Amino acid sequence: MKVAFHTLGCKVNQYETAAIEQIFTDASYEIIDFKETADVYVINTCTVTNLGQRKSRQMIRRAIQNNPNAIIVVTGCYAQTAPGEVLEIFGVDLVIGTQDRQNILQYVNQLLEERKPINAVSDIMQQKDFEDISAPFFGERTRATLKIQEGCTEFCSYCIIPYARGSIRSRKLSSIIEQAELIVRQGYKEIVLAGIHLGAYGKDQEDIQLTDVLQALKDVQGLERIRISSIEATEVDDRLLEIMSSSDKFCRHLHLPLQAATNEILGKMNRKYSVEQYANIVANIRKRIPEIAITTDIIVGFPGETEELFDEGIQWVEKISFSDMHIFKYSKRTGTPAAEMENQVLNTDKEKRSQRLNQLAKQMKHEYNQKFLGKSLPVIIEQPWGQRQNEALQLFEGYSDNYIKIVVEATPQEIGTMVSVKVDDIGTEYCFGKIEK
């Protein structure tokens, strides 16, 4: 039997797909490319925006076109929030949401015996336990994701995720360490910690928090890098910074979603900090860990964002300064308070503001990269460089600990290894260097 997968959305979804792949692998299924003809297709969906839902539906229909006789399984956030809508798509056999994926094979076997559509979506708001499914293998990637937390109760006004993921649930520390050791045995050097609201880890348990996880992972033999995927700035305290600065295993990189750079828009978003508070936290981080990369998310064109507010936000972004920014044009998400707010921004204005912010992001990224010209950085070689100009050279790319993408001359045997690279040429998207022998 052959099974194919397609994943939309975040690192948590990527982890969960890898875990589901392992379930099918253990049952002797052959995993093939999504474009090929499979007996079972699993689409792990996203529902963050209406566009995410539309893309999810497109991939479901593409699977059905690939093989009209295949079993079509739909999981993830879109499946969780709209199971009836998903089941109405002709050809969908199983909808399973964001919980109970450990039972997915049982449902598939049931469908092999009798093809009657199954709605296996449970009430996510009633879930109290972390779904502990193992994902030790991530294909040819050189970084592994480790999901340690589930759920969110922040209810930002633009976000549907609390309704798709439920309340906060944390993975047991013993399970985290066991999974990390399993990942290392598979040959991975770097683990990226992921969660829906990572900084909330442990709030549903007694006497444990994210810093305890970091402290324990530091002692895992063979693990060379630990990276925090995304965390709220207000959850970065001195204890976390103390642990991060105590070992070279911790990447000098924090992704701190800002979302908006004015207090008025932050209030409309139901974000629980001020831009001044955010800036002070970043300043403290840089004081404790010099040269750390601070990256962020920014939403432009949120309802009520005037040109004057956008200009004010630009000034704050320049003052804080980031090594990289992910910029999103606000998109209505049906079912969220923001979708019903007055003073929606024109798409043309969103596009102009996005372009302006993207230009600033490139400038700040280049300025950050410039600091490392002539310096040595640890780099894990990941893959051949897709833009190589000289086929006589074997050029490969990888990330430094502070999330700079660096291109070096290397060999295929060095993929997955950590090397010291001296940076000798600075760009915006890529920097270039030589491996120090």
Short mmCIF file of C-alpha atoms in Angstrom, two decimals:
data_model
loop_
_atom_site.label_atom_id
_atom_site.label_comp_id
_atom_site.label_asym_id
_atom_site.label_seq_id
_atom_site.Cartn_x
_atom_site.Cartn_y
_atom_site.Cartn_z
CA MET A 1 0.00 0.00 0.00
CA LYS A 2 1.17 3.49 -0.87
CA VAL A 3 0.48 6.71 1.05
CA ALA A 4 1.20 10.33 0.12
CA PHE A 5 1.18 13.45 2.29
CA HIS A 6 0.78 17.18 1.82
CA THR A 7 1.25 19.69 4.64
CA LEU A 8 0.02 23.28 4.79
CA GLY A 9 0.87 25.76 7.52
CA CYS A 10 3.25 25.90 10.44
CA LYS A 11 6.08 23.88 12.02
CA VAL A 12 3.58 22.19 14.33
CA ASN A 13 1.75 20.84 11.28
CA GLN A 14 5.07 19.68 9.82
CA TYR A 15 5.83 17.79 13.01
CA GLU A 16 2.40 16.19 13.08
CA THR A 17 2.68 15.08 9.47
CA ALA A 18 6.03 13.48 10.25
CA ALA A 19 4.39 11.66 13.17
CA ILE A 20 1.55 10.40 10.99
CA GLU A 21 4.07 9.29 8.37
CA GLN A 22 5.77 7.22 11.06
CA ILE A 23 2.47 5.51 11.93
CA PHE A 24 2.02 4.47 8.30
CA THR A 25 5.68 3.47 7.95
CA ASP A 26 5.39 1.20 10.99
CA ALA A 27 2.40 -0.44 9.25
CA SER A 28 4.60 -1.17 6.17
CA TYR A 29 3.09 1.51 3.93
CA GLU A 30 5.34 2.97 1.24
CA ILE A 31 5.50 6.77 1.39
CA ILE A 32 5.49 8.36 -2.08
CA ASP A 33 5.37 11.85 -3.55
CA PHE A 34 1.99 13.59 -3.40
CA LYS A 35 1.98 13.95 -7.20
CA GLU A 36 2.09 10.18 -7.66
CA THR A 37 -0.78 7.68 -7.55
CA ALA A 38 -1.29 6.56 -3.97
CA ASP A 39 -3.79 4.32 -2.21
CA VAL A 40 -4.15 6.83 0.64
CA TYR A 41 -3.69 10.61 0.61
CA VAL A 42 -3.32 12.58 3.86
CA ILE A 43 -3.76 16.35 3.67
CA ASN A 44 -2.75 18.24 6.82
CA THR A 45 -4.65 21.51 6.55
CA CYS A 46 -4.34 25.12 7.70
CA THR A 47 -7.08 27.52 8.74
CA VAL A 48 -5.18 30.64 9.85
CA THR A 49 -6.66 32.64 6.96
CA ASN A 50 -9.46 32.18 4.45
CA LEU A 51 -6.66 31.75 1.88
CA GLY A 52 -5.23 28.89 3.94
CA GLN A 53 -8.60 27.16 3.84
CA ARG A 54 -8.89 27.68 0.10
CA LYS A 55 -5.45 26.19 -0.48
CA SER A 56 -6.40 23.25 1.73
CA ARG A 57 -9.49 22.58 -0.39
CA GLN A 58 -7.39 22.80 -3.55
CA MET A 59 -4.98 20.16 -2.28
CA ILE A 60 -7.86 17.88 -1.25
CA ARG A 61 -9.30 18.08 -4.77
CA ARG A 62 -5.87 17.53 -6.29
CA ALA A 63 -5.51 14.30 -4.32
CA ILE A 64 -8.91 13.14 -5.53
CA GLN A 65 -7.88 13.91 -9.12
CA ASN A 66 -4.62 11.99 -8.69
CA ASN A 67 -6.58 8.85 -7.81
CA PRO A 68 -10.40 8.98 -7.54
CA ASN A 69 -10.34 5.55 -5.90
CA ALA A 70 -7.89 6.49 -3.14
CA ILE A 71 -8.84 6.98 0.51
CA ILE A 72 -8.72 10.72 1.20
CA VAL A 73 -7.85 11.70 4.78
CA VAL A 74 -8.09 15.32 5.91
CA THR A 75 -6.56 16.39 9.21
CA GLY A 76 -5.31 19.61 10.81
CA CYS A 77 -6.86 22.94 11.76
CA TYR A 78 -9.31 23.36 8.87
CA ALA A 79 -10.60 19.83 9.47
CA GLN A 80 -11.02 20.64 13.17
CA THR A 81 -12.95 23.89 12.72
CA ALA A 82 -15.13 22.88 9.75
CA PRO A 83 -15.48 19.07 9.62
CA GLY A 84 -18.93 19.17 8.00
CA GLU A 85 -17.72 21.50 5.28
CA VAL A 86 -14.74 19.23 4.56
CA LEU A 87 -16.90 16.10 4.42
CA GLU A 88 -19.12 17.80 1.86
CA ILE A 89 -16.21 17.73 -0.60
CA PHE A 90 -17.02 14.76 -2.80
CA GLY A 91 -14.35 12.08 -2.37
CA VAL A 92 -13.28 12.86 1.23
CA ASP A 93 -13.40 9.70 3.35
CA LEU A 94 -12.02 10.66 6.76
CA VAL A 95 -11.88 13.93 8.72
CA ILE A 96 -9.85 13.71 11.92
CA GLY A 97 -8.99 17.24 13.17
CA THR A 98 -6.13 18.12 15.53
CA GLN A 99 -6.48 15.28 18.03
CA ASP A 100 -6.61 11.46 18.06
CA ARG A 101 -4.20 11.03 15.14
CA GLN A 102 -2.79 7.93 16.84
CA ASN A 103 -6.01 6.20 15.69
CA ILE A 104 -5.71 7.24 12.05
CA LEU A 105 -4.66 3.80 10.81
CA GLN A 106 -7.65 2.14 12.48
CA TYR A 107 -9.99 4.45 10.60
CA VAL A 108 -8.17 3.79 7.31
CA ASN A 109 -8.47 0.05 7.86
CA GLN A 110 -12.16 0.51 8.57
CA LEU A 111 -12.52 2.40 5.29
CA LEU A 112 -10.71 -0.35 3.41
CA GLU A 113 -13.44 -2.74 4.57
CA GLU A 114 -16.37 -0.36 4.08
CA ARG A 115 -16.22 2.98 2.28
CA LYS A 116 -18.50 5.12 4.41
CA PRO A 117 -17.25 8.66 5.22
CA ILE A 118 -16.06 9.05 8.82
CA ASN A 119 -16.17 12.21 10.93
CA ALA A 120 -13.65 11.52 13.70
CA VAL A 121 -13.37 15.12 14.93
CA SER A 122 -13.74 15.42 18.70
CA ASP A 123 -14.51 18.51 20.80
CA ILE A 124 -11.07 20.11 21.07
CA MET A 125 -12.16 22.35 23.95
CA GLN A 126 -12.62 19.24 26.11
CA GLN A 127 -9.11 17.91 25.48
CA LYS A 128 -6.90 18.02 28.57
CA ASP A 129 -3.95 15.81 27.59
CA PHE A 130 -1.13 16.39 25.12
CA GLU A 131 -1.34 14.07 22.10
CA ASP A 132 1.98 12.26 22.41
CA ILE A 133 2.82 10.98 18.94
CA SER A 134 6.42 10.34 17.91
CA ALA A 135 8.14 11.89 14.90
CA PRO A 136 11.76 10.70 14.85
CA PHE A 137 12.41 11.10 11.14
CA PHE A 138 12.07 14.16 8.88
CA GLY A 139 13.20 12.86 5.51
CA GLU A 140 16.28 14.49 4.05
CA ARG A 141 16.11 17.56 6.26
CA THR A 142 19.03 18.36 8.54
CA ARG A 143 16.89 19.99 11.25
CA ALA A 144 14.23 18.16 13.20
CA THR A 145 11.15 19.73 14.75
CA LEU A 146 10.10 18.65 18.25
CA LYS A 147 6.58 19.60 19.27
CA ILE A 148 6.34 20.05 23.03
CA GLN A 149 3.18 22.14 23.52
CA GLU A 150 -0.37 22.35 22.20
CA GLY A 151 -3.19 24.88 22.44
CA CYS A 152 -3.60 28.63 23.00
CA THR A 153 -5.89 30.75 25.15
CA GLU A 154 -4.74 34.24 24.08
CA PHE A 155 -7.61 34.88 21.61
CA CYS A 156 -5.95 37.57 19.51
CA SER A 157 -8.74 39.31 17.59
CA TYR A 158 -7.48 38.16 14.16
CA CYS A 159 -6.78 34.53 15.08
CA ILE A 160 -8.94 31.39 14.87
CA ILE A 161 -6.30 29.02 16.25
CA PRO A 162 -7.62 28.77 19.85
CA TYR A 163 -10.79 27.24 18.36
CA ALA A 164 -8.74 24.82 16.26
CA ARG A 165 -6.26 23.77 18.94
CA GLY A 166 -8.04 24.13 22.26
CA SER A 167 -6.56 24.83 25.67
CA ILE A 168 -2.92 24.59 26.72
CA ARG A 169 -1.49 21.08 26.96
CA SER A 170 2.17 20.34 27.59
CA ARG A 171 4.24 17.28 26.70
CA LYS A 172 5.78 15.48 29.65
CA LEU A 173 9.46 16.22 30.13
CA SER A 174 10.38 12.54 30.06
CA SER A 175 8.67 12.18 26.66
CA ILE A 176 10.49 15.26 25.32
CA ILE A 177 13.89 13.87 26.27
CA GLU A 178 13.05 10.43 24.93
CA GLN A 179 11.96 11.99 21.61
CA ALA A 180 15.08 14.18 21.46
CA GLU A 181 17.35 11.18 21.99
CA LEU A 182 15.49 9.28 19.27
CA ILE A 183 15.91 12.22 16.87
CA VAL A 184 19.64 12.40 17.59
CA ARG A 185 20.00 8.67 16.91
CA GLN A 186 18.51 9.34 13.47
CA GLY A 187 21.49 11.62 12.79
CA TYR A 188 19.97 15.07 13.31
CA LYS A 189 22.21 17.70 14.87
CA GLU A 190 19.63 20.44 15.44
CA ILE A 191 16.22 20.37 17.11
CA VAL A 192 13.68 23.17 16.69
CA LEU A 193 11.27 23.37 19.62
CA ALA A 194 7.72 24.05 18.46
CA GLY A 195 4.29 24.63 19.94
CA ILE A 196 1.13 26.59 19.28
CA HIS A 197 2.00 28.88 22.22
CA LEU A 198 5.46 27.68 23.14
CA GLY A 199 6.05 30.07 26.02
CA ALA A 200 2.94 28.73 27.76
CA TYR A 201 4.62 25.34 28.18
CA GLY A 202 3.96 23.94 31.66
CA LYS A 203 1.05 26.20 32.58
CA ASP A 204 -1.16 23.10 32.73
CA GLN A 205 1.33 21.19 34.88
CA GLU A 206 2.84 21.70 38.30
CA ASP A 207 6.40 22.89 38.90
CA ILE A 208 7.63 22.87 35.29
CA GLN A 209 8.16 25.47 32.59
CA LEU A 210 9.99 25.97 29.30
CA THR A 211 13.31 26.70 30.99
CA ASP A 212 13.24 23.22 32.56
CA VAL A 213 12.93 21.73 29.08
CA LEU A 214 15.89 23.77 27.83
CA GLN A 215 18.00 22.79 30.81
CA ALA A 216 17.26 19.10 30.28
CA LEU A 217 17.85 19.17 26.51
CA LYS A 218 21.25 20.75 27.07
CA ASP A 219 22.44 17.42 28.49
CA VAL A 220 21.26 15.26 25.58
CA GLN A 221 24.37 13.59 24.15
CA GLY A 222 24.94 14.19 20.44
CA LEU A 223 22.51 17.12 20.23
CA GLU A 224 24.54 20.06 18.94
CA ARG A 225 21.89 22.74 18.50
CA ILE A 226 18.63 23.74 20.17
CA ARG A 227 16.51 26.43 18.50
CA ILE A 228 13.33 28.02 19.84
CA SER A 229 10.89 28.37 16.94
CA SER A 230 8.74 31.29 18.16
CA ILE A 231 7.98 32.77 21.55
CA GLU A 232 6.14 35.81 22.85
CA ALA A 233 8.51 38.59 23.91
CA THR A 234 6.78 38.90 27.30
CA GLU A 235 7.71 35.28 28.03
CA VAL A 236 11.45 35.83 27.61
CA ASP A 237 12.68 36.27 31.16
CA ASP A 238 16.15 36.44 32.71
CA ARG A 239 16.11 32.73 33.59
CA LEU A 240 15.54 31.78 29.96
CA LEU A 241 18.31 34.14 28.81
CA GLU A 242 20.64 32.77 31.49
CA ILE A 243 20.16 29.22 30.21
CA MET A 244 20.49 30.28 26.54
CA SER A 245 23.78 32.04 27.26
CA SER A 246 25.13 29.12 29.32
CA SER A 247 25.83 26.81 26.38
CA ASP A 248 26.82 27.02 22.70
CA LYS A 249 24.06 24.46 22.04
CA PHE A 250 21.44 27.21 22.18
CA CYS A 251 21.08 29.15 18.95
CA ARG A 252 21.59 32.89 19.18
CA HIS A 253 18.22 33.49 17.62
CA LEU A 254 14.77 34.36 18.95
CA HIS A 255 11.65 34.85 16.85
CA LEU A 256 9.45 37.32 18.76
CA PRO A 257 6.16 38.14 16.99
CA LEU A 258 5.47 41.88 17.27
CA GLN A 259 2.46 41.89 14.87
CA ALA A 260 1.99 45.67 15.11
CA ALA A 261 4.28 48.52 16.12
CA THR A 262 1.73 50.95 17.59
CA ASN A 263 -0.16 50.61 20.83
CA GLU A 264 -3.48 51.49 19.21
CA ILE A 265 -3.34 48.58 16.78
CA LEU A 266 -1.86 46.22 19.39
CA GLY A 267 -4.92 47.00 21.52
CA LYS A 268 -7.29 46.23 18.64
CA MET A 269 -5.43 42.97 18.10
CA ASN A 270 -5.82 42.04 21.80
CA ARG A 271 -2.04 41.69 22.10
CA LYS A 272 -1.09 41.98 25.76
CA TYR A 273 1.93 44.30 25.66
CA SER A 274 2.89 47.78 24.50
CA VAL A 275 5.44 48.57 21.82
CA GLU A 276 7.57 50.25 24.51
CA GLN A 277 7.51 47.08 26.61
CA TYR A 278 8.47 45.00 23.58
CA ALA A 279 11.39 47.33 22.76
CA ASN A 280 12.68 47.17 26.35
CA ILE A 281 12.56 43.36 26.31
CA VAL A 282 14.56 43.25 23.06
CA ALA A 283 17.12 45.66 24.53
CA ASN A 284 17.52 43.40 27.57
CA ILE A 285 17.94 40.32 25.37
CA ARG A 286 20.69 42.01 23.35
CA LYS A 287 22.42 43.09 26.53
CA ARG A 288 22.44 39.50 27.81
CA ILE A 289 23.26 37.81 24.47
CA PRO A 290 25.25 40.15 22.18
CA GLU A 291 24.85 39.70 18.40
CA ILE A 292 21.69 37.59 18.84
CA ALA A 293 19.36 37.52 15.83
CA ILE A 294 15.91 38.91 16.63
CA THR A 295 13.32 38.13 13.96
CA THR A 296 9.63 39.00 14.02
CA ASP A 297 6.20 38.90 12.39
CA ILE A 298 4.39 42.07 11.32
CA ILE A 299 0.81 42.36 10.02
CA VAL A 300 0.16 45.38 7.79
CA GLY A 301 -3.24 46.84 7.00
CA PHE A 302 -5.03 45.71 10.16
CA PRO A 303 -8.47 47.33 10.53
CA GLY A 304 -8.08 50.90 11.75
CA GLU A 305 -4.45 51.23 10.65
CA THR A 306 -4.21 54.71 9.14
CA GLU A 307 -1.28 56.03 7.13
CA GLU A 308 -0.22 58.03 10.20
CA LEU A 309 -0.26 54.95 12.43
CA PHE A 310 1.69 52.98 9.84
CA ASP A 311 4.34 55.73 9.71
CA GLU A 312 4.54 55.70 13.51
CA GLY A 313 4.99 51.93 13.40
CA ILE A 314 7.78 52.22 10.83
CA GLN A 315 9.68 54.49 13.22
CA TRP A 316 9.39 51.91 16.02
CA VAL A 317 10.51 49.09 13.71
CA GLU A 318 13.59 51.12 12.72
CA LYS A 319 14.31 51.86 16.38
CA ILE A 320 14.02 48.23 17.51
CA SER A 321 15.76 46.86 14.37
CA PHE A 322 15.40 43.21 13.34
CA SER A 323 17.68 40.76 11.56
CA ASP A 324 14.67 39.62 9.54
CA MET A 325 10.91 40.18 9.38
CA HIS A 326 8.02 38.07 8.11
CA ILE A 327 5.49 40.55 6.75
CA PHE A 328 1.85 39.61 6.25
CA LYS A 329 -0.93 41.64 4.68
CA TYR A 330 -3.96 41.42 6.96
CA SER A 331 -6.50 38.96 5.62
CA LYS A 332 -10.00 38.60 7.04
CA ARG A 333 -10.57 35.33 8.84
CA THR A 334 -14.26 34.50 9.10
CA GLY A 335 -15.26 33.89 12.70
CA THR A 336 -12.79 36.32 14.28
CA PRO A 337 -13.64 39.73 15.82
CA ALA A 338 -11.22 41.54 13.48
CA ALA A 339 -13.17 40.41 10.41
CA GLU A 340 -16.16 42.42 11.67
CA MET A 341 -14.23 45.56 12.66
CA GLU A 342 -14.86 48.91 11.02
CA ASN A 343 -12.28 50.80 8.95
CA GLN A 344 -11.01 47.84 6.95
CA VAL A 345 -7.93 48.86 4.93
CA LEU A 346 -7.95 48.84 1.13
CA ASN A 347 -5.92 46.08 -0.53
CA THR A 348 -4.00 48.68 -2.53
CA ASP A 349 -2.89 50.36 0.71
CA LYS A 350 -1.92 47.00 2.23
CA GLU A 351 0.22 46.27 -0.82
CA LYS A 352 2.02 49.65 -0.65
CA ARG A 353 2.69 49.31 3.07
CA SER A 354 3.88 45.74 2.63
CA GLN A 355 6.34 46.78 -0.07
CA ARG A 356 7.64 49.63 2.07
CA LEU A 357 8.15 47.36 5.08
CA ASN A 358 9.75 44.64 2.96
CA GLN A 359 12.29 47.16 1.69
CA LEU A 360 13.10 48.16 5.25
CA ALA A 361 13.40 44.48 6.22
CA LYS A 362 15.99 43.89 3.49
CA GLN A 363 17.97 46.90 4.62
CA MET A 364 17.99 45.81 8.28
CA LYS A 365 18.87 42.22 7.34
CA HIS A 366 21.87 43.39 5.31
CA GLU A 367 23.00 45.65 8.18
CA TYR A 368 22.78 42.75 10.61
CA ASN A 369 24.67 40.39 8.29
CA GLN A 370 27.37 43.04 7.78
CA LYS A 371 28.38 42.68 11.44
CA PHE A 372 29.74 39.20 10.73
CA LEU A 373 32.03 39.97 7.79
CA GLY A 374 35.39 38.35 8.55
CA LYS A 375 34.01 36.45 11.53
CA SER A 376 33.67 32.70 12.03
CA LEU A 377 30.21 31.17 12.48
CA PRO A 378 29.07 27.58 13.12
CA VAL A 379 27.04 26.34 10.15
CA ILE A 380 25.16 23.08 9.57
CA ILE A 381 25.42 22.19 5.87
CA GLU A 382 21.87 21.54 4.63
CA GLN A 383 21.59 21.19 0.86
CA PRO A 384 23.08 22.15 -2.53
CA TRP A 385 22.80 25.86 -3.25
CA GLY A 386 20.01 26.31 -5.74
CA GLN A 387 21.52 29.41 -7.35
CA ARG A 388 25.05 28.18 -7.96
CA GLN A 389 26.63 29.83 -10.97
CA ASN A 390 29.64 27.57 -11.51
CA GLU A 391 28.87 23.87 -11.86
CA ALA A 392 32.56 23.11 -11.38
CA LEU A 393 32.19 24.17 -7.76
CA GLN A 394 30.06 22.19 -5.34
CA LEU A 395 28.27 24.92 -3.44
CA PHE A 396 26.04 24.16 -0.48
CA GLU A 397 23.95 26.29 1.85
CA GLY A 398 23.24 26.10 5.54
CA TYR A 399 22.24 28.22 8.51
CA SER A 400 24.47 29.64 11.18
CA ASP A 401 23.33 29.51 14.78
CA ASN A 402 22.10 33.11 14.46
CA TYR A 403 20.00 32.23 11.40
CA ILE A 404 22.16 33.64 8.62
CA LYS A 405 21.99 31.57 5.43
CA ILE A 406 25.56 30.97 4.30
CA VAL A 407 26.86 29.44 1.05
CA VAL A 408 30.13 27.49 1.11
CA GLU A 409 32.13 25.15 -1.10
CA ALA A 410 31.67 21.68 0.38
CA THR A 411 31.02 18.04 -0.51
CA PRO A 412 27.79 16.01 -0.37
CA GLN A 413 29.32 14.01 2.48
CA GLU A 414 29.31 17.15 4.62
CA ILE A 415 25.53 17.58 4.47
CA GLY A 416 24.20 17.40 8.03
CA THR A 417 27.55 18.20 9.63
CA MET A 418 28.45 21.31 11.58
CA VAL A 419 31.44 23.26 10.28
CA SER A 420 33.13 26.53 11.17
CA VAL A 421 32.77 29.05 8.35
CA LYS A 422 34.62 32.35 7.96
CA VAL A 423 32.29 34.84 6.30
CA ASP A 424 34.01 36.70 3.45
CA ASP A 425 31.12 38.16 1.41
CA ILE A 426 27.88 39.72 2.61
CA GLY A 427 24.54 39.71 0.88
CA THR A 428 20.94 40.09 1.97
CA GLU A 429 19.45 36.68 1.25
CA TYR A 430 22.78 34.84 1.30
CA CYS A 431 26.24 35.37 2.70
CA PHE A 432 29.31 33.51 1.47
CA GLY A 433 32.24 32.00 3.29
CA LYS A 434 34.91 29.34 3.47
CA ILE A 435 35.02 26.31 5.70
CA GLU A 436 37.86 26.54 8.20
CA LYS A 437 39.75 23.28 8.29
#
